[in-house]
Coordinates of C-alpha atoms and ligand atoms in Angstrom, one line a residue:
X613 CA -18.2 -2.1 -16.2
X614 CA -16.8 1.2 -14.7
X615 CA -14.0 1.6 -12.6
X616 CA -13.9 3.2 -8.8
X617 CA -11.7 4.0 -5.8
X618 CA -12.8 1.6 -2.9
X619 CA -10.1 2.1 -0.6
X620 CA -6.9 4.2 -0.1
X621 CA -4.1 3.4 2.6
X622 CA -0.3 4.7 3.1
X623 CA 2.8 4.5 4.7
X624 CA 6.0 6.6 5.9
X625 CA 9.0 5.0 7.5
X626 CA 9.1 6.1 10.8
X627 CA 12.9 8.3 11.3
X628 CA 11.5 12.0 11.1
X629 CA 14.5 14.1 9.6
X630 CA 14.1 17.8 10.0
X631 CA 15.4 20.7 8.2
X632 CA 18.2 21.2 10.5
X633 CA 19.8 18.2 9.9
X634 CA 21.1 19.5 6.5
X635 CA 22.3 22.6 8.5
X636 CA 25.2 19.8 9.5
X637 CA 26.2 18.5 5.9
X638 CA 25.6 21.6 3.3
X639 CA 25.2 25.3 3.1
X640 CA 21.6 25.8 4.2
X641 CA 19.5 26.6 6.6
X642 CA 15.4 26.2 8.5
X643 CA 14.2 29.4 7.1
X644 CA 15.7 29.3 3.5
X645 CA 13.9 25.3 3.1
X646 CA 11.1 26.7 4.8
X647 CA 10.3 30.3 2.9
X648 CA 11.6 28.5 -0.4
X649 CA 9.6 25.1 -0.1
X650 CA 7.2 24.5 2.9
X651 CA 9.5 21.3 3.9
X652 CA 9.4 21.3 7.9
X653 CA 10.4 17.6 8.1
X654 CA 10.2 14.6 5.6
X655 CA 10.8 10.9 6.2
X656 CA 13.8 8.5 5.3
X657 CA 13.4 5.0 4.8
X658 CA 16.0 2.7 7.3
X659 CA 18.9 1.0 5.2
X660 CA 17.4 -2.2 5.1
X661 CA 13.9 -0.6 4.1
X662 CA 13.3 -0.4 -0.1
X663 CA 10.3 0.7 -1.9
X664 CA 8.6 -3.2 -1.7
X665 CA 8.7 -2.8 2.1
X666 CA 7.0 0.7 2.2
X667 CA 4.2 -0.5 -0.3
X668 CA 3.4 -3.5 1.7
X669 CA 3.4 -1.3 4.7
X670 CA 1.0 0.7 2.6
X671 CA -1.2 -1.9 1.8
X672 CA -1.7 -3.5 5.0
X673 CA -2.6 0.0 6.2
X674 CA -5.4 0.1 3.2
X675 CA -6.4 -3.4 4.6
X676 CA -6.6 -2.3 8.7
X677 CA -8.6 1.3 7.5
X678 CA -10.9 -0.2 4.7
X679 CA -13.4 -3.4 4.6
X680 CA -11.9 -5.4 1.3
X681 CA -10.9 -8.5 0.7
X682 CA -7.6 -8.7 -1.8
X683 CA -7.6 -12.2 -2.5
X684 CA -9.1 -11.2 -6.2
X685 CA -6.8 -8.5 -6.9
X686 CA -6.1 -8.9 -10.8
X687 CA -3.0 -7.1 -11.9
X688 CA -0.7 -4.5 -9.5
X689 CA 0.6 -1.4 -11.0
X690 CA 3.5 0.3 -8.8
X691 CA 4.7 3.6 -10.0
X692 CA 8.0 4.4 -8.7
X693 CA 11.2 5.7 -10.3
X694 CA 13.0 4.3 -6.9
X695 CA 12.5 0.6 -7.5
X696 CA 14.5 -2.1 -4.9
X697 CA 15.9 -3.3 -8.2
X698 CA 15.2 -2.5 -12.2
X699 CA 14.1 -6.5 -12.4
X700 CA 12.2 -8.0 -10.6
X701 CA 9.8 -5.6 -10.5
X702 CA 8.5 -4.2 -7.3
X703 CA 4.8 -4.9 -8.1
X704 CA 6.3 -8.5 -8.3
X705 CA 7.5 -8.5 -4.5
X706 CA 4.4 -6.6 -3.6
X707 CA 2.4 -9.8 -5.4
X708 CA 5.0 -12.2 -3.4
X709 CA 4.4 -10.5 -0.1
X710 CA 0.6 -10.4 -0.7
X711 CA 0.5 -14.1 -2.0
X712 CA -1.5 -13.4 -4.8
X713 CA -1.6 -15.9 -7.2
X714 CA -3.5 -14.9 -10.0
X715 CA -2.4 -11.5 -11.0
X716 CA -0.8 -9.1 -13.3
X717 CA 2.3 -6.9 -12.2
X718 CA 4.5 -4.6 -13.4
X719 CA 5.9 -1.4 -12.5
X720 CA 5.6 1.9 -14.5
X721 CA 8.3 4.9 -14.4
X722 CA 6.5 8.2 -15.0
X723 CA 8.0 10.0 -12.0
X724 CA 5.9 12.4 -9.6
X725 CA 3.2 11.8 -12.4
X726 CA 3.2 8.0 -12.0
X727 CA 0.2 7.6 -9.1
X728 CA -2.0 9.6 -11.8
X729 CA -0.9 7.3 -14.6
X730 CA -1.6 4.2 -12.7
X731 CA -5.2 5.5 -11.6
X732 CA -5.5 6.3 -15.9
X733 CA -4.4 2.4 -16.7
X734 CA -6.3 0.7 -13.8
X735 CA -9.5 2.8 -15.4
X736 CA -8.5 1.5 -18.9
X737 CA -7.7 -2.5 -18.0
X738 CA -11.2 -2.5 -16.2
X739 CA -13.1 -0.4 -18.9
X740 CA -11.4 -2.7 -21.5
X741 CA -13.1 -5.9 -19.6
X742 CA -9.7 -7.4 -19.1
X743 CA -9.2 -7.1 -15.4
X744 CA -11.7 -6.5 -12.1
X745 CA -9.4 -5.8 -9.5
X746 CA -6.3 -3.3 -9.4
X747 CA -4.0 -2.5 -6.9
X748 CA -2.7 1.0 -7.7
X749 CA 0.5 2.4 -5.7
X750 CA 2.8 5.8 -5.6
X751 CA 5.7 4.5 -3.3
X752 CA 9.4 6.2 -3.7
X753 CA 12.7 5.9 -1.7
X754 CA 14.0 9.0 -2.8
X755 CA 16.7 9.2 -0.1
X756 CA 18.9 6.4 -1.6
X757 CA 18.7 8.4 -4.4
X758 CA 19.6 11.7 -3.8
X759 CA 22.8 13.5 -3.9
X760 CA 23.4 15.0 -0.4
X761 CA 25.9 17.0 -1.5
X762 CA 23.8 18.8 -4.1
X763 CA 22.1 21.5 -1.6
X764 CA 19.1 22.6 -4.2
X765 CA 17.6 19.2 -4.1
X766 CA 18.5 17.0 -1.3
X767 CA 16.7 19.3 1.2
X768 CA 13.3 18.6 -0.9
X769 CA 12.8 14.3 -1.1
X770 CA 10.7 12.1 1.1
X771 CA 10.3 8.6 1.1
X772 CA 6.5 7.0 1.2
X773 CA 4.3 5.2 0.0
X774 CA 0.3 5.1 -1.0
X775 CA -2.2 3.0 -2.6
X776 CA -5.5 2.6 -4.1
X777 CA -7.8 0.0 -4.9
X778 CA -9.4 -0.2 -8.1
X779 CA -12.3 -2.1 -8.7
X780 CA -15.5 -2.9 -11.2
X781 CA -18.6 -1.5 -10.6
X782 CA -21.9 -0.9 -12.8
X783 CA -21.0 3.6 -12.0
X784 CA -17.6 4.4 -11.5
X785 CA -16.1 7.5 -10.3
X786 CA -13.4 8.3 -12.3
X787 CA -14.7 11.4 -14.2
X788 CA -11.8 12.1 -16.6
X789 CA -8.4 11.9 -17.1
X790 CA -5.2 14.0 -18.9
X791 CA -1.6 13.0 -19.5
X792 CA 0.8 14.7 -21.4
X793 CA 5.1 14.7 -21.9
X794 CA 7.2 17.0 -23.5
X795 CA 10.4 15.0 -23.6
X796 CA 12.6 17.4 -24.5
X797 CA 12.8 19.0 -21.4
X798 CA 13.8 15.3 -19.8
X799 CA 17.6 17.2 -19.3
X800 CA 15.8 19.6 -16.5
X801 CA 15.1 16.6 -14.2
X802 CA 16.9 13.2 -14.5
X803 CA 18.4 10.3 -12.4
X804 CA 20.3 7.2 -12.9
X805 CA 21.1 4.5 -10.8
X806 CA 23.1 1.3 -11.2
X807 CA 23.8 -1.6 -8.4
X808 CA 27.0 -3.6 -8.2
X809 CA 28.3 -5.9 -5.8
X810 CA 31.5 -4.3 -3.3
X811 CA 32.9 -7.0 -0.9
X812 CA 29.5 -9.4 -1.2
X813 CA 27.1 -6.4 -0.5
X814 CA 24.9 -5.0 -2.7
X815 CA 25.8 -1.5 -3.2
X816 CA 24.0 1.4 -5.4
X817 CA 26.2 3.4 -7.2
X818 CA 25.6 6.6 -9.4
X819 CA 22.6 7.1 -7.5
X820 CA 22.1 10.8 -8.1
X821 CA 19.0 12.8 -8.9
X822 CA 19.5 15.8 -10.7
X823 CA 17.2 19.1 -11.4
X824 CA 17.0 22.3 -12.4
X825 CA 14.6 23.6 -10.1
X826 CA 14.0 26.6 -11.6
X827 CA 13.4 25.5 -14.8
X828 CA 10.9 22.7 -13.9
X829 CA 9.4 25.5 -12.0
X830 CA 8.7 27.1 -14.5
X831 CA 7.4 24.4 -16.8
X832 CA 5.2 22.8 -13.4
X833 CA 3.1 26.1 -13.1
X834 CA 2.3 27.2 -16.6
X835 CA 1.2 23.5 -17.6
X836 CA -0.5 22.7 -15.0
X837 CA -2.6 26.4 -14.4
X838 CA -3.4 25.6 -18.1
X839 CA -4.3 21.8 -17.5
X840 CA -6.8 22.6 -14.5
X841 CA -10.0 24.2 -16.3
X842 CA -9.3 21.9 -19.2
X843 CA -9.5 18.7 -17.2
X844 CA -12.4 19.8 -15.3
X845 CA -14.0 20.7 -18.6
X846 CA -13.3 16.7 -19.7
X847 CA -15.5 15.7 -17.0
X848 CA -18.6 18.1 -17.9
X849 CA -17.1 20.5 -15.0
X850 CA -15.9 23.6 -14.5
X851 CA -12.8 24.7 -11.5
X852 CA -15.1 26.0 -9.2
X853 CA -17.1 22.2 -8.8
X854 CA -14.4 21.0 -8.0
X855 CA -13.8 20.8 -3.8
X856 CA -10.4 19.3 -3.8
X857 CA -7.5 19.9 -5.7
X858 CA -4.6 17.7 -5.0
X859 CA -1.7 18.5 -7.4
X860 CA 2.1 16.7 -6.7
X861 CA 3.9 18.1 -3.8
X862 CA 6.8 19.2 -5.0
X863 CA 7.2 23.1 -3.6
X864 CA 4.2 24.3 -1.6
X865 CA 5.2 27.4 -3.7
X866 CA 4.4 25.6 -7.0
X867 CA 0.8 25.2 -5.0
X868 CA 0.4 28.7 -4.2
X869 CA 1.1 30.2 -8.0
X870 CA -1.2 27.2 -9.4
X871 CA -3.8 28.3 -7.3
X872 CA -2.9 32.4 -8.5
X873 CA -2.5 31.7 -12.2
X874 CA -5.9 29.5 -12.4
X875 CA -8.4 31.6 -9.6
X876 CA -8.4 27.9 -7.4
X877 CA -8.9 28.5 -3.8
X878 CA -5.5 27.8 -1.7
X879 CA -7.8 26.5 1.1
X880 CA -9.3 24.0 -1.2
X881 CA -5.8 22.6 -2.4
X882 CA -4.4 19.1 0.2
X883 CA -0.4 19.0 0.4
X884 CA 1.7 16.2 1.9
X885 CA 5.3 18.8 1.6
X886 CA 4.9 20.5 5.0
X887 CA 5.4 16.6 6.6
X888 CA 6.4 14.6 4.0
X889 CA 8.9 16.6 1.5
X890 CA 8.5 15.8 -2.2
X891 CA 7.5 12.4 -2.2
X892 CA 7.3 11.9 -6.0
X893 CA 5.0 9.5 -7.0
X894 CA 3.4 8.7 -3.3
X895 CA 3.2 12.3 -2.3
X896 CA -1.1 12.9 -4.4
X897 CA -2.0 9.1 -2.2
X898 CA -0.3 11.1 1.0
X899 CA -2.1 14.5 0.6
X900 CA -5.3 13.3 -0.2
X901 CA -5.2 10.3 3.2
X902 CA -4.3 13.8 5.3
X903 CA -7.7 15.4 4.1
X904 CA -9.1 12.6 4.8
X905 CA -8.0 12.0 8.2
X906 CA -8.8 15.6 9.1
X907 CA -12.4 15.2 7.8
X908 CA -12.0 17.3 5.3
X909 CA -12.6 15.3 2.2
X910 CA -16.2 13.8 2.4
X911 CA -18.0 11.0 -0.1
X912 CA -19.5 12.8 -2.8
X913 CA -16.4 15.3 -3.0
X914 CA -15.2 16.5 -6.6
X915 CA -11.1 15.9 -6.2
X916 CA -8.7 17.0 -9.1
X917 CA -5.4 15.3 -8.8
X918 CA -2.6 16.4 -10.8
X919 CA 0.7 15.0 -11.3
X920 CA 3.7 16.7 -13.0
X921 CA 7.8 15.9 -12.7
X922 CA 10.8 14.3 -14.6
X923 CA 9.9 13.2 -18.2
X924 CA 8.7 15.9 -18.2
X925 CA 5.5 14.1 -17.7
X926 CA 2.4 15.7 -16.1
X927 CA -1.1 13.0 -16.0
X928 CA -4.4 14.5 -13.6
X929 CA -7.5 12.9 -12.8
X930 CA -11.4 14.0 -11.6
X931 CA -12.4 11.5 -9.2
X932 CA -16.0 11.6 -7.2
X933 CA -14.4 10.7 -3.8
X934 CA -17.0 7.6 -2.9
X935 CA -15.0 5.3 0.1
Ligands
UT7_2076 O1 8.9 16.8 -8.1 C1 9.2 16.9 -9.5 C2 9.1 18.3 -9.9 N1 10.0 19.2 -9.2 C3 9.7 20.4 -9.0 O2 8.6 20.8 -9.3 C4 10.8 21.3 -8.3 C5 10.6 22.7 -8.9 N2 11.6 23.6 -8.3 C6 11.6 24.1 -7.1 O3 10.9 23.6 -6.2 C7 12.6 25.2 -6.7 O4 13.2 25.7 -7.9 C8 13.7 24.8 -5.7 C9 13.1 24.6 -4.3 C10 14.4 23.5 -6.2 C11 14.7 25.9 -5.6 O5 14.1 27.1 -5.2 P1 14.3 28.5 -6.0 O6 13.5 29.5 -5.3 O7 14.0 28.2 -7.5 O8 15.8 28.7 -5.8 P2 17.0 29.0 -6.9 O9 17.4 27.7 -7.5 O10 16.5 30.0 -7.8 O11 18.1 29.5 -6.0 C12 18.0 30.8 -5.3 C13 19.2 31.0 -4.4 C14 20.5 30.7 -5.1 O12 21.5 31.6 -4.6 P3 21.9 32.9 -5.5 O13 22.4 32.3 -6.8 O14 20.6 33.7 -5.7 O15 22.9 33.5 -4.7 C15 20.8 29.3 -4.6 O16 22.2 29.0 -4.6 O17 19.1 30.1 -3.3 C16 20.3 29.3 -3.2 N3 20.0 28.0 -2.7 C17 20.0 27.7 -1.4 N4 20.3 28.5 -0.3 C18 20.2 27.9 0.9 C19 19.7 26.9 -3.4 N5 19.5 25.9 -2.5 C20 19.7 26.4 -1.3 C21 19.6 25.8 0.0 N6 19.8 26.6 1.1 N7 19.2 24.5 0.2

């Protein structure tokens, strides 16, 4: 069997926070976030909203949008580096909430890469035979995680959440995949976070994400420009099949010199960072449900999605869009 997309939903938490809120708390301003990033407005999750809340948010939205029954769902994969908790899991809430019985779940930390990684092990556990049925989610809280006092990052995270639905079918359409780290630049974009109890509450501590921007820059455009013609070339295609390109939403900058160093289109690319900010993980699931929704991505569509952030880890797929 051969594994396909069925269904795609997602989710935002519903405070808007624009750029001018951060005109109150650091040194910065609308036109700098805007010229420097395409950020307009991005999304924060309430206090008592964690990443298990925005995926099941998520996947109620894939279940109101698309005609499939979950009951079967086999294992959940939930890429996140902004889990409720390190343990339990949050694909273990997520299997709670749903009340699935009979499934696998665990979560996987490869940063704004992880959605692409999860697509690449749903495709293997069904190609293996092992599994039939996989939920697939990108879903961060970046805000309780970001150090507002730290004026080159905190103006650039979102909180969202997307998902996928994997199933078993004689023709798939999952053309090819890529993944790829280079650990030693892990120092250019890291976080840690720890929880510990203050006066009965459960409070994070040390939650702070940490980057240098230009470096990761840097390292974002040159392996990815280089990754595009050799990932279309793994599914027997060249760049200019392909209608979509869909890479991470980290800088709508970082878009613009992809599409310059490679000869891609800029009008064929989807983005979720004009709305949504860097979402990590969920912002590829929030792009490509935009294009979507404004009719622009239609079945039979050739998308390339690429991935790339803290590790460093970059992982891209070729889909045949087919929902
Ligand atoms: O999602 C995972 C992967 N992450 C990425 O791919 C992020 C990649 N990096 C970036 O997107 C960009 O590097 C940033 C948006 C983080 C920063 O943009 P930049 O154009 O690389 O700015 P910079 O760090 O080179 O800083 C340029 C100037 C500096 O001032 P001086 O030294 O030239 O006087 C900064 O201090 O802009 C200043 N600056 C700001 N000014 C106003 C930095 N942050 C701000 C700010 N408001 N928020």
């Amino acid at each position: 069997m051969q594994a396909k997309i069925t269904a795609l939903g997602t989710y935002v938490p519903e405070r808007i926070v624009d750029n001018h809120y951060f005109e109150s708390i650091i040194d910065t301003n609308d036109e700098w976030i805007v010229s420097r990033t395409g950020i307009r407005t991005r999304r924060f999750a309430s206090e008592f909203e964690y990443t298990t809340h925005l995926c099941a948010a998520a996947v109620e939205n894939l279940v109101e949008e698309n005609n499939v029954v979950l009951d079967d769902v086999d294992f959940i994969i939930v890429a996140t580096v902004t889990p409720d908790q390190i343990m339990p899991s949050v694909a273990s809430q997520v299997q709670e909430k749903l009340g699935l019985r009979h499934t696998g779940a665990i979560d996987i930390a490869a940063a704004c890469a992880g959605f692409a990684y999860g697509i690449i092990l749903a495709n293997g556990l069904i190609a293996a035979g092992t599994h039939r049925k996989v939920l697939v989610f990108g879903a961060e809280t970046l805000s309780k995680f970001t150090n507002f006092e730290d004026r080159t990052s905190c103006i650039l995270f979102g909180d969202g959440a997307g998902v996928v639905l994997v199933e078993a079918t004689p023709k798939g359409n999952i053309l090819a995949g890529v993944t790829g780290s280079q650990g030693d630049g892990g120092k250019d974009l890291y976080m840690s976070h720890m929880r510990k109890q203050i006066n009965g509450q459960d409070v994070i501590t040390d939650n702070k994400i940490h980057q240098n921007g230009r470096a990761v820059f840097k390292w974002a455009v040159n392996t990815v420009s280089a990754q595009m013609p050799l990932l279309a070339g793994r599914a027997g295609l060249t760049l200019n099949d392909i209608d979509w390109f869909i890479p991470h939403s980290a800088n709508l900058r970082i878009i613009e010199t992809l599409c310059s160093q490679s000869g891609f289109p800029l009008e064929k690319t989807l983005e979720s960072i004009t709305l949504f900010g860097n979402t990590s993980s969920a912002s590829i699931p929030l792009a490509l449900h935009r294009g979507l929704r404004e009719g622009k991505v239609k079945k039979g569509d050739k998308l390339m999605l690429i991935g790339f952030g803290g590790g460093l880890v970059y992982a891209g797929v070729v889909l045949e869009w087919d929902v």
